mmCIF file of C-alpha atoms in Angstrom:
data_model
loop_
_atom_site.group_PDB
_atom_site.id
_atom_site.type_symbol
_atom_site.label_atom_id
_atom_site.label_comp_id
_atom_site.label_asym_id
_atom_site.label_seq_id
_atom_site.Cartn_x
_atom_site.Cartn_y
_atom_site.Cartn_z
ATOM 1 C CA UNK M 3 23.127 60.084 -59.889
ATOM 2 C CA UNK M 4 20.062 59.711 -57.794
ATOM 3 C CA UNK M 5 19.676 56.153 -58.927
ATOM 4 C CA UNK M 6 23.049 55.201 -57.411
ATOM 5 C CA UNK M 7 21.795 55.809 -53.888
ATOM 6 C CA UNK M 8 19.909 52.508 -53.741
ATOM 7 C CA UNK M 9 22.179 49.457 -53.639
ATOM 8 C CA UNK M 10 21.679 45.726 -53.286
ATOM 9 C CA UNK M 11 23.152 45.897 -49.786
ATOM 10 C CA UNK M 12 20.492 48.245 -48.442
ATOM 11 C CA UNK M 13 18.190 46.863 -45.719
ATOM 12 C CA UNK M 14 14.753 45.556 -46.699
ATOM 13 C CA UNK M 15 11.933 47.975 -47.161
ATOM 14 C CA UNK M 16 10.323 48.733 -43.797
ATOM 15 C CA UNK M 17 6.879 47.918 -45.199
ATOM 16 C CA UNK M 18 7.688 44.185 -45.263
ATOM 17 C CA UNK M 19 6.280 42.580 -42.082
ATOM 18 C CA UNK M 20 7.926 39.729 -40.186
ATOM 19 C CA UNK M 21 6.316 36.298 -40.460
ATOM 20 C CA UNK M 22 3.522 35.817 -37.990
ATOM 21 C CA UNK M 23 3.695 33.122 -35.360
ATOM 22 C CA UNK M 24 1.255 30.309 -36.108
ATOM 23 C CA UNK M 25 -1.765 30.020 -33.896
ATOM 24 C CA UNK M 26 -1.629 27.234 -31.322
ATOM 25 C CA UNK M 27 -5.144 26.207 -32.388
ATOM 26 C CA UNK M 28 -4.411 24.373 -35.593
ATOM 27 C CA UNK M 29 -5.583 20.755 -35.461
ATOM 28 C CA UNK M 30 -9.054 20.515 -37.035
ATOM 29 C CA UNK M 31 -11.836 18.886 -35.004
ATOM 30 C CA UNK M 32 -12.374 16.174 -37.608
ATOM 31 C CA UNK M 33 -8.837 14.888 -37.044
ATOM 32 C CA UNK M 34 -9.460 14.777 -33.319
ATOM 33 C CA UNK M 35 -12.672 12.834 -34.019
ATOM 34 C CA UNK M 36 -10.886 10.307 -36.244
ATOM 35 C CA UNK M 37 -8.135 9.772 -33.678
ATOM 36 C CA UNK M 38 -10.737 9.197 -30.973
ATOM 37 C CA UNK M 39 -12.690 6.646 -33.009
ATOM 38 C CA UNK M 40 -9.605 4.525 -33.688
ATOM 39 C CA UNK M 41 -8.487 4.722 -30.062
ATOM 40 C CA UNK M 42 -11.934 3.745 -28.822
ATOM 41 C CA UNK M 43 -12.099 0.655 -31.027
ATOM 42 C CA UNK M 44 -8.768 -0.668 -29.754
ATOM 43 C CA UNK M 45 -9.699 0.093 -26.144
ATOM 44 C CA UNK M 46 -13.026 -1.753 -26.357
ATOM 45 C CA UNK M 47 -11.494 -4.977 -27.627
ATOM 46 C CA UNK M 48 -8.818 -4.978 -24.926
ATOM 47 C CA UNK M 49 -10.866 -4.085 -21.861
ATOM 48 C CA UNK M 50 -14.352 -5.525 -22.322
ATOM 49 C CA UNK M 51 -13.844 -8.357 -19.746
ATOM 50 C CA UNK M 52 -13.098 -5.845 -16.989
ATOM 51 C CA UNK M 53 -16.257 -3.920 -17.853
ATOM 52 C CA UNK M 54 -18.358 -7.092 -17.611
ATOM 53 C CA UNK M 55 -16.892 -7.884 -14.179
ATOM 54 C CA UNK M 56 -17.484 -4.294 -13.027
ATOM 55 C CA UNK M 57 -21.138 -4.447 -14.045
ATOM 56 C CA UNK M 58 -21.727 -7.811 -12.359
ATOM 57 C CA UNK M 59 -20.145 -6.560 -9.106
ATOM 58 C CA UNK M 60 -22.252 -3.385 -9.137
ATOM 59 C CA UNK M 61 -25.447 -5.407 -9.626
ATOM 60 C CA UNK M 62 -24.544 -7.977 -6.953
ATOM 61 C CA UNK M 63 -26.729 -7.348 -3.892
ATOM 62 C CA UNK M 64 -26.502 -10.838 -2.385
ATOM 63 C CA UNK M 65 -22.724 -11.152 -2.151
ATOM 64 C CA UNK M 66 -22.480 -13.862 -4.807
ATOM 65 C CA UNK M 67 -19.086 -12.543 -5.926
ATOM 66 C CA UNK M 68 -16.240 -12.195 -3.433
ATOM 67 C CA UNK M 69 -14.090 -9.926 -5.559
ATOM 68 C CA UNK M 70 -12.772 -9.291 -9.041
ATOM 69 C CA UNK M 71 -10.906 -12.586 -9.506
ATOM 70 C CA UNK M 72 -13.741 -14.650 -8.012
ATOM 71 C CA UNK M 73 -16.277 -12.850 -10.196
ATOM 72 C CA UNK M 74 -14.243 -13.436 -13.361
ATOM 73 C CA UNK M 75 -13.584 -17.098 -12.562
ATOM 74 C CA UNK M 76 -17.248 -17.688 -11.690
ATOM 75 C CA UNK M 77 -18.377 -16.204 -14.995
ATOM 76 C CA UNK M 78 -15.872 -18.360 -16.917
ATOM 77 C CA UNK M 79 -16.868 -21.528 -15.052
ATOM 78 C CA UNK M 80 -20.624 -21.037 -15.213
ATOM 79 C CA UNK M 81 -20.990 -19.343 -18.585
ATOM 80 C CA UNK M 82 -17.753 -19.895 -20.488
ATOM 81 C CA UNK M 83 -14.826 -17.604 -21.297
ATOM 82 C CA UNK M 84 -16.676 -15.823 -24.164
ATOM 83 C CA UNK M 85 -19.146 -14.542 -21.540
ATOM 84 C CA UNK M 86 -16.445 -12.059 -20.497
ATOM 85 C CA UNK M 87 -17.036 -10.382 -23.856
ATOM 86 C CA UNK M 88 -20.816 -10.195 -23.449
ATOM 87 C CA UNK M 89 -22.099 -6.923 -24.817
ATOM 88 C CA UNK M 90 -18.936 -6.319 -26.898
ATOM 89 C CA UNK M 91 -20.815 -5.210 -30.015
ATOM 90 C CA UNK M 92 -22.699 -2.355 -28.327
ATOM 91 C CA UNK M 93 -19.655 -1.593 -26.167
ATOM 92 C CA UNK M 94 -17.264 -1.299 -29.135
ATOM 93 C CA UNK M 95 -19.792 0.677 -31.179
ATOM 94 C CA UNK M 96 -20.542 2.850 -28.186
ATOM 95 C CA UNK M 97 -16.859 3.547 -27.447
ATOM 96 C CA UNK M 98 -16.027 4.311 -31.076
ATOM 97 C CA UNK M 99 -18.925 6.737 -31.457
ATOM 98 C CA UNK M 100 -18.371 8.174 -27.986
ATOM 99 C CA UNK M 101 -14.711 8.986 -28.552
ATOM 100 C CA UNK M 102 -15.477 10.372 -32.008
ATOM 101 C CA UNK M 103 -18.018 12.772 -30.520
ATOM 102 C CA UNK M 104 -15.938 13.449 -27.394
ATOM 103 C CA UNK M 105 -12.726 14.380 -29.159
ATOM 104 C CA UNK M 106 -14.433 16.278 -31.962
ATOM 105 C CA UNK M 107 -16.841 18.253 -29.771
ATOM 106 C CA UNK M 108 -14.116 19.034 -27.236
ATOM 107 C CA UNK M 109 -12.021 20.539 -30.041
ATOM 108 C CA UNK M 110 -15.009 22.643 -31.157
ATOM 109 C CA UNK M 111 -15.737 23.794 -27.592
ATOM 110 C CA UNK M 112 -12.072 24.621 -27.010
ATOM 111 C CA UNK M 113 -12.094 26.775 -30.154
ATOM 112 C CA UNK M 114 -15.035 28.703 -28.720
ATOM 113 C CA UNK M 115 -13.235 29.251 -25.403
ATOM 114 C CA UNK M 116 -9.889 30.302 -26.892
ATOM 115 C CA UNK M 117 -8.704 33.870 -26.457
ATOM 116 C CA UNK M 118 -9.346 35.622 -29.764
ATOM 117 C CA UNK M 119 -6.134 37.628 -29.471
ATOM 118 C CA UNK M 120 -3.578 35.043 -28.408
ATOM 119 C CA UNK M 121 -5.264 31.838 -29.532
ATOM 120 C CA UNK M 122 -4.604 30.302 -26.099
ATOM 121 C CA UNK M 123 -7.145 28.625 -23.826
ATOM 122 C CA UNK M 124 -7.235 28.976 -20.053
ATOM 123 C CA UNK M 125 -7.567 26.065 -17.645
ATOM 124 C CA UNK M 126 -11.134 27.118 -16.841
ATOM 125 C CA UNK M 127 -11.928 27.145 -20.553
ATOM 126 C CA UNK M 128 -10.410 23.693 -20.925
ATOM 127 C CA UNK M 129 -12.510 22.407 -17.996
ATOM 128 C CA UNK M 130 -15.682 23.913 -19.483
ATOM 129 C CA UNK M 131 -14.937 22.431 -22.909
ATOM 130 C CA UNK M 132 -14.350 18.992 -21.372
ATOM 131 C CA UNK M 133 -17.550 19.171 -19.324
ATOM 132 C CA UNK M 134 -19.539 20.204 -22.397
ATOM 133 C CA UNK M 135 -18.120 17.315 -24.404
ATOM 134 C CA UNK M 136 -18.967 14.902 -21.569
ATOM 135 C CA UNK M 137 -22.572 16.110 -21.311
ATOM 136 C CA UNK M 138 -23.044 15.888 -25.088
ATOM 137 C CA UNK M 139 -21.683 12.346 -25.315
ATOM 138 C CA UNK M 140 -23.739 11.246 -22.303
ATOM 139 C CA UNK M 141 -27.032 12.344 -23.850
ATOM 140 C CA UNK M 142 -26.363 11.493 -27.490
ATOM 141 C CA UNK M 143 -24.497 8.184 -27.203
ATOM 142 C CA UNK M 144 -23.494 6.873 -23.786
ATOM 143 C CA UNK M 145 -26.876 6.483 -22.067
ATOM 144 C CA UNK M 146 -28.770 4.402 -24.668
ATOM 145 C CA UNK M 147 -25.752 2.234 -25.468
ATOM 146 C CA UNK M 148 -24.996 1.567 -21.810
ATOM 147 C CA UNK M 149 -28.634 0.678 -21.080
ATOM 148 C CA UNK M 150 -28.437 -2.033 -23.744
ATOM 149 C CA UNK M 151 -24.964 -3.149 -22.631
ATOM 150 C CA UNK M 152 -25.937 -3.428 -18.965
ATOM 151 C CA UNK M 153 -29.158 -5.310 -19.725
ATOM 152 C CA UNK M 154 -27.120 -7.822 -21.746
ATOM 153 C CA UNK M 155 -24.361 -8.102 -19.160
ATOM 154 C CA UNK M 156 -26.691 -8.728 -16.225
ATOM 155 C CA UNK M 157 -28.163 -11.805 -17.914
ATOM 156 C CA UNK M 158 -26.802 -15.026 -16.447
ATOM 157 C CA UNK M 159 -26.908 -18.356 -18.202
ATOM 158 C CA UNK M 160 -25.465 -20.436 -21.004
ATOM 159 C CA UNK M 161 -28.591 -21.216 -23.021
ATOM 160 C CA UNK M 162 -29.521 -18.371 -25.426
ATOM 161 C CA UNK M 163 -33.169 -19.465 -25.635
ATOM 162 C CA UNK M 164 -33.535 -18.885 -21.884
ATOM 163 C CA UNK M 165 -32.232 -15.313 -22.069
ATOM 164 C CA UNK M 166 -34.705 -12.464 -22.357
ATOM 165 C CA UNK M 167 -32.480 -10.423 -24.659
ATOM 166 C CA UNK M 168 -31.021 -12.287 -27.651
ATOM 167 C CA UNK M 169 -28.643 -9.528 -28.741
ATOM 168 C CA UNK M 170 -28.159 -5.734 -28.797
ATOM 169 C CA UNK M 171 -30.760 -5.015 -31.505
ATOM 170 C CA UNK M 172 -33.331 -7.315 -29.906
ATOM 171 C CA UNK M 173 -32.549 -5.797 -26.502
ATOM 172 C CA UNK M 174 -33.092 -2.226 -27.715
ATOM 173 C CA UNK M 175 -36.298 -3.221 -29.523
ATOM 174 C CA UNK M 176 -37.632 -5.002 -26.423
ATOM 175 C CA UNK M 177 -36.881 -2.031 -24.164
ATOM 176 C CA UNK M 178 -38.670 0.363 -26.524
ATOM 177 C CA UNK M 179 -41.671 -1.970 -26.819
ATOM 178 C CA UNK M 180 -42.016 -2.627 -23.081
ATOM 179 C CA UNK M 181 -40.803 0.639 -21.538
ATOM 180 C CA UNK M 182 -41.150 3.228 -24.268
ATOM 181 C CA UNK M 183 -38.498 5.065 -26.257
ATOM 182 C CA UNK M 184 -37.294 6.931 -23.160
ATOM 183 C CA UNK M 185 -36.492 3.577 -21.561
ATOM 184 C CA UNK M 186 -33.204 3.730 -23.481
ATOM 185 C CA UNK M 187 -32.355 6.886 -21.523
ATOM 186 C CA UNK M 188 -32.860 5.402 -18.051
ATOM 187 C CA UNK M 189 -30.182 6.804 -15.732
ATOM 188 C CA UNK M 190 -29.468 9.825 -17.955
ATOM 189 C CA UNK M 191 -29.000 12.269 -15.034
ATOM 190 C CA UNK M 192 -26.170 10.410 -13.240
ATOM 191 C CA UNK M 193 -24.623 9.595 -16.615
ATOM 192 C CA UNK M 194 -24.500 13.299 -17.494
ATOM 193 C CA UNK M 195 -22.918 14.130 -14.143
ATOM 194 C CA UNK M 196 -20.424 11.265 -14.404
ATOM 195 C CA UNK M 197 -19.315 11.933 -17.967
ATOM 196 C CA UNK M 198 -19.257 15.720 -17.673
ATOM 197 C CA UNK M 199 -17.063 15.606 -14.571
ATOM 198 C CA UNK M 200 -14.870 12.852 -16.002
ATOM 199 C CA UNK M 201 -14.105 14.668 -19.234
ATOM 200 C CA UNK M 202 -13.560 18.032 -17.573
ATOM 201 C CA UNK M 203 -10.890 16.411 -15.398
ATOM 202 C CA UNK M 204 -9.462 14.158 -18.091
ATOM 203 C CA UNK M 205 -8.814 16.721 -20.844
ATOM 204 C CA UNK M 206 -7.352 19.221 -18.388
ATOM 205 C CA UNK M 207 -5.130 16.621 -16.714
ATOM 206 C CA UNK M 208 -3.946 15.098 -20.016
ATOM 207 C CA UNK M 209 -2.818 18.486 -21.315
ATOM 208 C CA UNK M 210 -1.116 19.272 -17.990
ATOM 209 C CA UNK M 211 0.759 15.964 -17.843
ATOM 210 C CA UNK M 212 1.869 16.293 -21.479
ATOM 211 C CA UNK M 213 3.399 19.684 -20.714
ATOM 212 C CA UNK M 214 4.908 18.787 -17.330
ATOM 213 C CA UNK M 215 6.300 15.376 -18.256
ATOM 214 C CA UNK M 216 7.186 15.675 -21.925
ATOM 215 C CA UNK M 217 7.175 19.438 -22.738
ATOM 216 C CA UNK M 218 4.548 18.700 -25.378
ATOM 217 C CA UNK M 219 2.173 21.461 -26.533
ATOM 218 C CA UNK M 220 -0.569 20.939 -29.060
ATOM 219 C CA UNK M 221 0.443 21.846 -32.592
ATOM 220 C CA UNK M 222 4.191 22.059 -31.890
ATOM 221 C CA UNK M 223 5.016 19.174 -34.239
ATOM 222 C CA UNK M 224 6.388 16.981 -31.455
ATOM 223 C CA UNK M 225 4.954 13.458 -31.461
ATOM 224 C CA UNK M 226 4.929 11.598 -28.167
ATOM 225 C CA UNK M 227 6.097 8.022 -28.136
ATOM 226 C CA UNK M 228 3.253 5.569 -27.429
ATOM 227 C CA UNK M 229 4.554 4.818 -23.923
ATOM 228 C CA UNK M 230 4.649 8.546 -23.138
ATOM 229 C CA UNK M 231 1.041 8.958 -24.264
ATOM 230 C CA UNK M 232 0.070 5.934 -22.197
ATOM 231 C CA UNK M 233 1.599 7.391 -19.021
ATOM 232 C CA UNK M 234 -0.136 10.753 -19.509
ATOM 233 C CA UNK M 235 -3.427 9.068 -20.387
ATOM 234 C CA UNK M 236 -3.246 6.648 -17.462
ATOM 235 C CA UNK M 237 -2.612 9.444 -14.955
ATOM 236 C CA UNK M 238 -5.335 11.631 -16.480
ATOM 237 C CA UNK M 239 -7.862 8.799 -16.254
ATOM 238 C CA UNK M 240 -7.302 8.043 -12.559
ATOM 239 C CA UNK M 241 -9.077 10.904 -10.765
ATOM 240 C CA UNK M 242 -12.438 10.619 -12.518
ATOM 241 C CA UNK M 243 -13.533 7.179 -11.235
ATOM 242 C CA UNK M 244 -12.812 8.118 -7.618
ATOM 243 C CA UNK M 245 -14.784 11.366 -7.843
ATOM 244 C CA UNK M 246 -17.711 9.967 -9.831
ATOM 245 C CA UNK M 247 -18.085 6.507 -8.251
ATOM 246 C CA UNK M 248 -21.573 7.163 -6.781
ATOM 247 C CA UNK M 249 -22.853 8.477 -10.119
ATOM 248 C CA UNK M 250 -21.594 5.329 -11.848
ATOM 249 C CA UNK M 251 -23.211 2.953 -9.332
ATOM 250 C CA UNK M 252 -26.526 4.844 -9.482
ATOM 251 C CA UNK M 253 -26.366 4.932 -13.279
ATOM 252 C CA UNK M 254 -25.903 1.159 -13.418
ATOM 253 C CA UNK M 255 -28.760 0.476 -10.964
ATOM 254 C CA UNK M 256 -31.175 2.785 -12.819
ATOM 255 C CA UNK M 257 -30.259 1.355 -16.224
ATOM 256 C CA UNK M 258 -30.673 -2.226 -15.007
ATOM 257 C CA UNK M 259 -34.261 -1.638 -13.869
ATOM 258 C CA UNK M 260 -37.003 -3.053 -16.079
ATOM 259 C CA UNK M 261 -39.729 -0.435 -16.030
ATOM 260 C CA UNK M 262 -42.257 -2.624 -17.821
ATOM 261 C CA UNK M 263 -43.122 -4.382 -14.531
ATOM 262 C CA UNK M 264 -44.644 -1.172 -13.187
ATOM 263 C CA UNK M 265 -43.181 -0.210 -9.794
ATOM 264 C CA UNK M 266 -39.419 0.263 -9.723
ATOM 265 C CA UNK M 267 -37.041 0.242 -6.766
ATOM 266 C CA UNK M 268 -35.242 3.493 -7.611
ATOM 267 C CA UNK M 269 -37.299 6.519 -8.671
ATOM 268 C CA UNK M 270 -34.395 8.717 -9.724
ATOM 269 C CA UNK M 271 -30.794 9.652 -9.104
ATOM 270 C CA UNK M 272 -31.172 11.196 -5.625
ATOM 271 C CA UNK M 273 -33.654 8.570 -4.469
ATOM 272 C CA UNK M 274 -31.250 5.847 -5.597
ATOM 273 C CA UNK M 275 -28.351 7.439 -3.698
ATOM 274 C CA UNK M 276 -30.435 7.657 -0.504
ATOM 275 C CA UNK M 277 -31.747 4.109 -0.876
ATOM 276 C CA UNK M 278 -28.348 2.540 -1.543
ATOM 277 C CA UNK M 279 -26.833 4.454 1.388
ATOM 278 C CA UNK M 280 -29.648 3.410 3.745
ATOM 279 C CA UNK M 281 -29.745 -0.252 2.728
ATOM 280 C CA UNK M 282 -26.127 -1.047 1.877
ATOM 281 C CA UNK M 283 -23.992 1.637 3.508
ATOM 282 C CA UNK M 284 -21.803 4.458 2.236
ATOM 283 C CA UNK M 285 -19.146 2.261 0.643
ATOM 284 C CA UNK M 286 -21.785 0.648 -1.577
ATOM 285 C CA UNK M 287 -21.808 3.889 -3.570
ATOM 286 C CA UNK M 288 -18.273 3.027 -4.655
ATOM 287 C CA UNK M 289 -19.001 -0.600 -5.563
ATOM 288 C CA UNK M 290 -17.023 -1.622 -8.605
ATOM 289 C CA UNK M 291 -14.418 1.112 -8.035
ATOM 290 C CA UNK M 292 -11.458 -1.247 -8.307
ATOM 291 C CA UNK M 293 -12.526 -2.701 -11.671
ATOM 292 C CA UNK M 294 -13.276 0.848 -12.831
ATOM 293 C CA UNK M 295 -9.728 1.815 -11.881
ATOM 294 C CA UNK M 296 -8.532 -1.309 -13.676
ATOM 295 C CA UNK M 297 -10.480 -0.332 -16.789
ATOM 296 C CA UNK M 298 -10.654 3.456 -17.172
ATOM 297 C CA UNK M 299 -7.007 4.519 -16.633
ATOM 298 C CA UNK M 300 -5.663 1.668 -18.808
ATOM 299 C CA UNK M 301 -8.426 2.457 -21.292
ATOM 300 C CA UNK M 302 -7.342 6.078 -21.451
ATOM 301 C CA UNK M 303 -3.736 4.932 -21.813
ATOM 302 C CA UNK M 304 -4.649 2.746 -24.799
ATOM 303 C CA UNK M 305 -6.911 5.351 -26.381
ATOM 304 C CA UNK M 306 -4.376 8.183 -26.096
ATOM 305 C CA UNK M 307 -1.529 5.990 -27.345
ATOM 306 C CA UNK M 308 -3.494 5.514 -30.572
ATOM 307 C CA UNK M 309 -4.999 9.008 -30.757
ATOM 308 C CA UNK M 310 -1.718 10.843 -30.169
ATOM 309 C CA UNK M 311 -0.056 8.894 -32.982
ATOM 310 C CA UNK M 312 -2.839 9.827 -35.403
ATOM 311 C CA UNK M 313 -2.802 13.480 -34.307
ATOM 312 C CA UNK M 314 1.008 13.556 -34.329
ATOM 313 C CA UNK M 315 1.101 12.185 -37.865
ATOM 314 C CA UNK M 316 -1.247 14.961 -38.969
ATOM 315 C CA UNK M 317 0.839 17.592 -37.170
ATOM 316 C CA UNK M 318 4.061 16.468 -38.850
ATOM 317 C CA UNK M 319 2.614 16.172 -42.336
ATOM 318 C CA UNK M 320 0.267 19.141 -42.490
ATOM 319 C CA UNK M 321 1.219 21.626 -39.781
ATOM 320 C CA UNK M 322 4.836 21.441 -38.780
ATOM 321 C CA UNK M 323 6.160 20.913 -42.315
ATOM 322 C CA UNK M 324 4.108 23.858 -43.560
ATOM 323 C CA UNK M 325 5.897 26.167 -41.122
ATOM 324 C CA UNK M 326 9.395 25.185 -42.219
#
């Protein structure tokens, strides 16, 4: 009979298509944002003293501090150990919000730069996405928070009643009252250049080191051990401070200026660079580089150790298991 031609051993019908390979772009931006916020909070609590020392060294024009150790010991002796955590509230809030926006916006930008056919992103696309995330965080979060942080950190003294700024809220209110709302965005131009360049390098380098060192690709279900994430993050965070040192020094000088007095020493980013070079020499544009290298690469190591665990947990529970 004609019905006997078809048997259970016959091959599958040709119309059935093989399972499609999952797209490499699979971790939602909100998960990246959450991982960044948690990593930023841990980083702030661990590394605030180094940031205080860095700021004091960058603002030191008279040679009061003879180096990192002398600066730290002088602060502890004259102002007490808690002074090393001056500005922690705005710093922790700033880092948490910054990493939330950085990680989330970078994921959104990377989605826009991915190849629509393959779902892959080129190195140039990754650089552009990182730069875009850095510019966005600089304008939306970093500049106003760092203005407040630097104004608080540059205050010297033990007696609160003798300090101009009593805390972060009072500091922000005073700046707005005396200098106008835009006073919170003093030094925005060098901050944009610093953060854009930093994040372009950092995201590209982190992905490269993950692949080269650990054979880890995003969305593959493999979770790096914390020490592996710390090595990749540390290496990725090293290049930025060296390349962007002048922008960071200029940013700090511009943010520290009180514009309410009328005439200011630095009239903008390029004028500040020329003035610092003329008065203090070329190396002054890299003042505070060592504490930056002591803070940023370890900070990236801490942040990525936390963020990779959060992202890895999501990958295992929601992505990798769904493919099995």
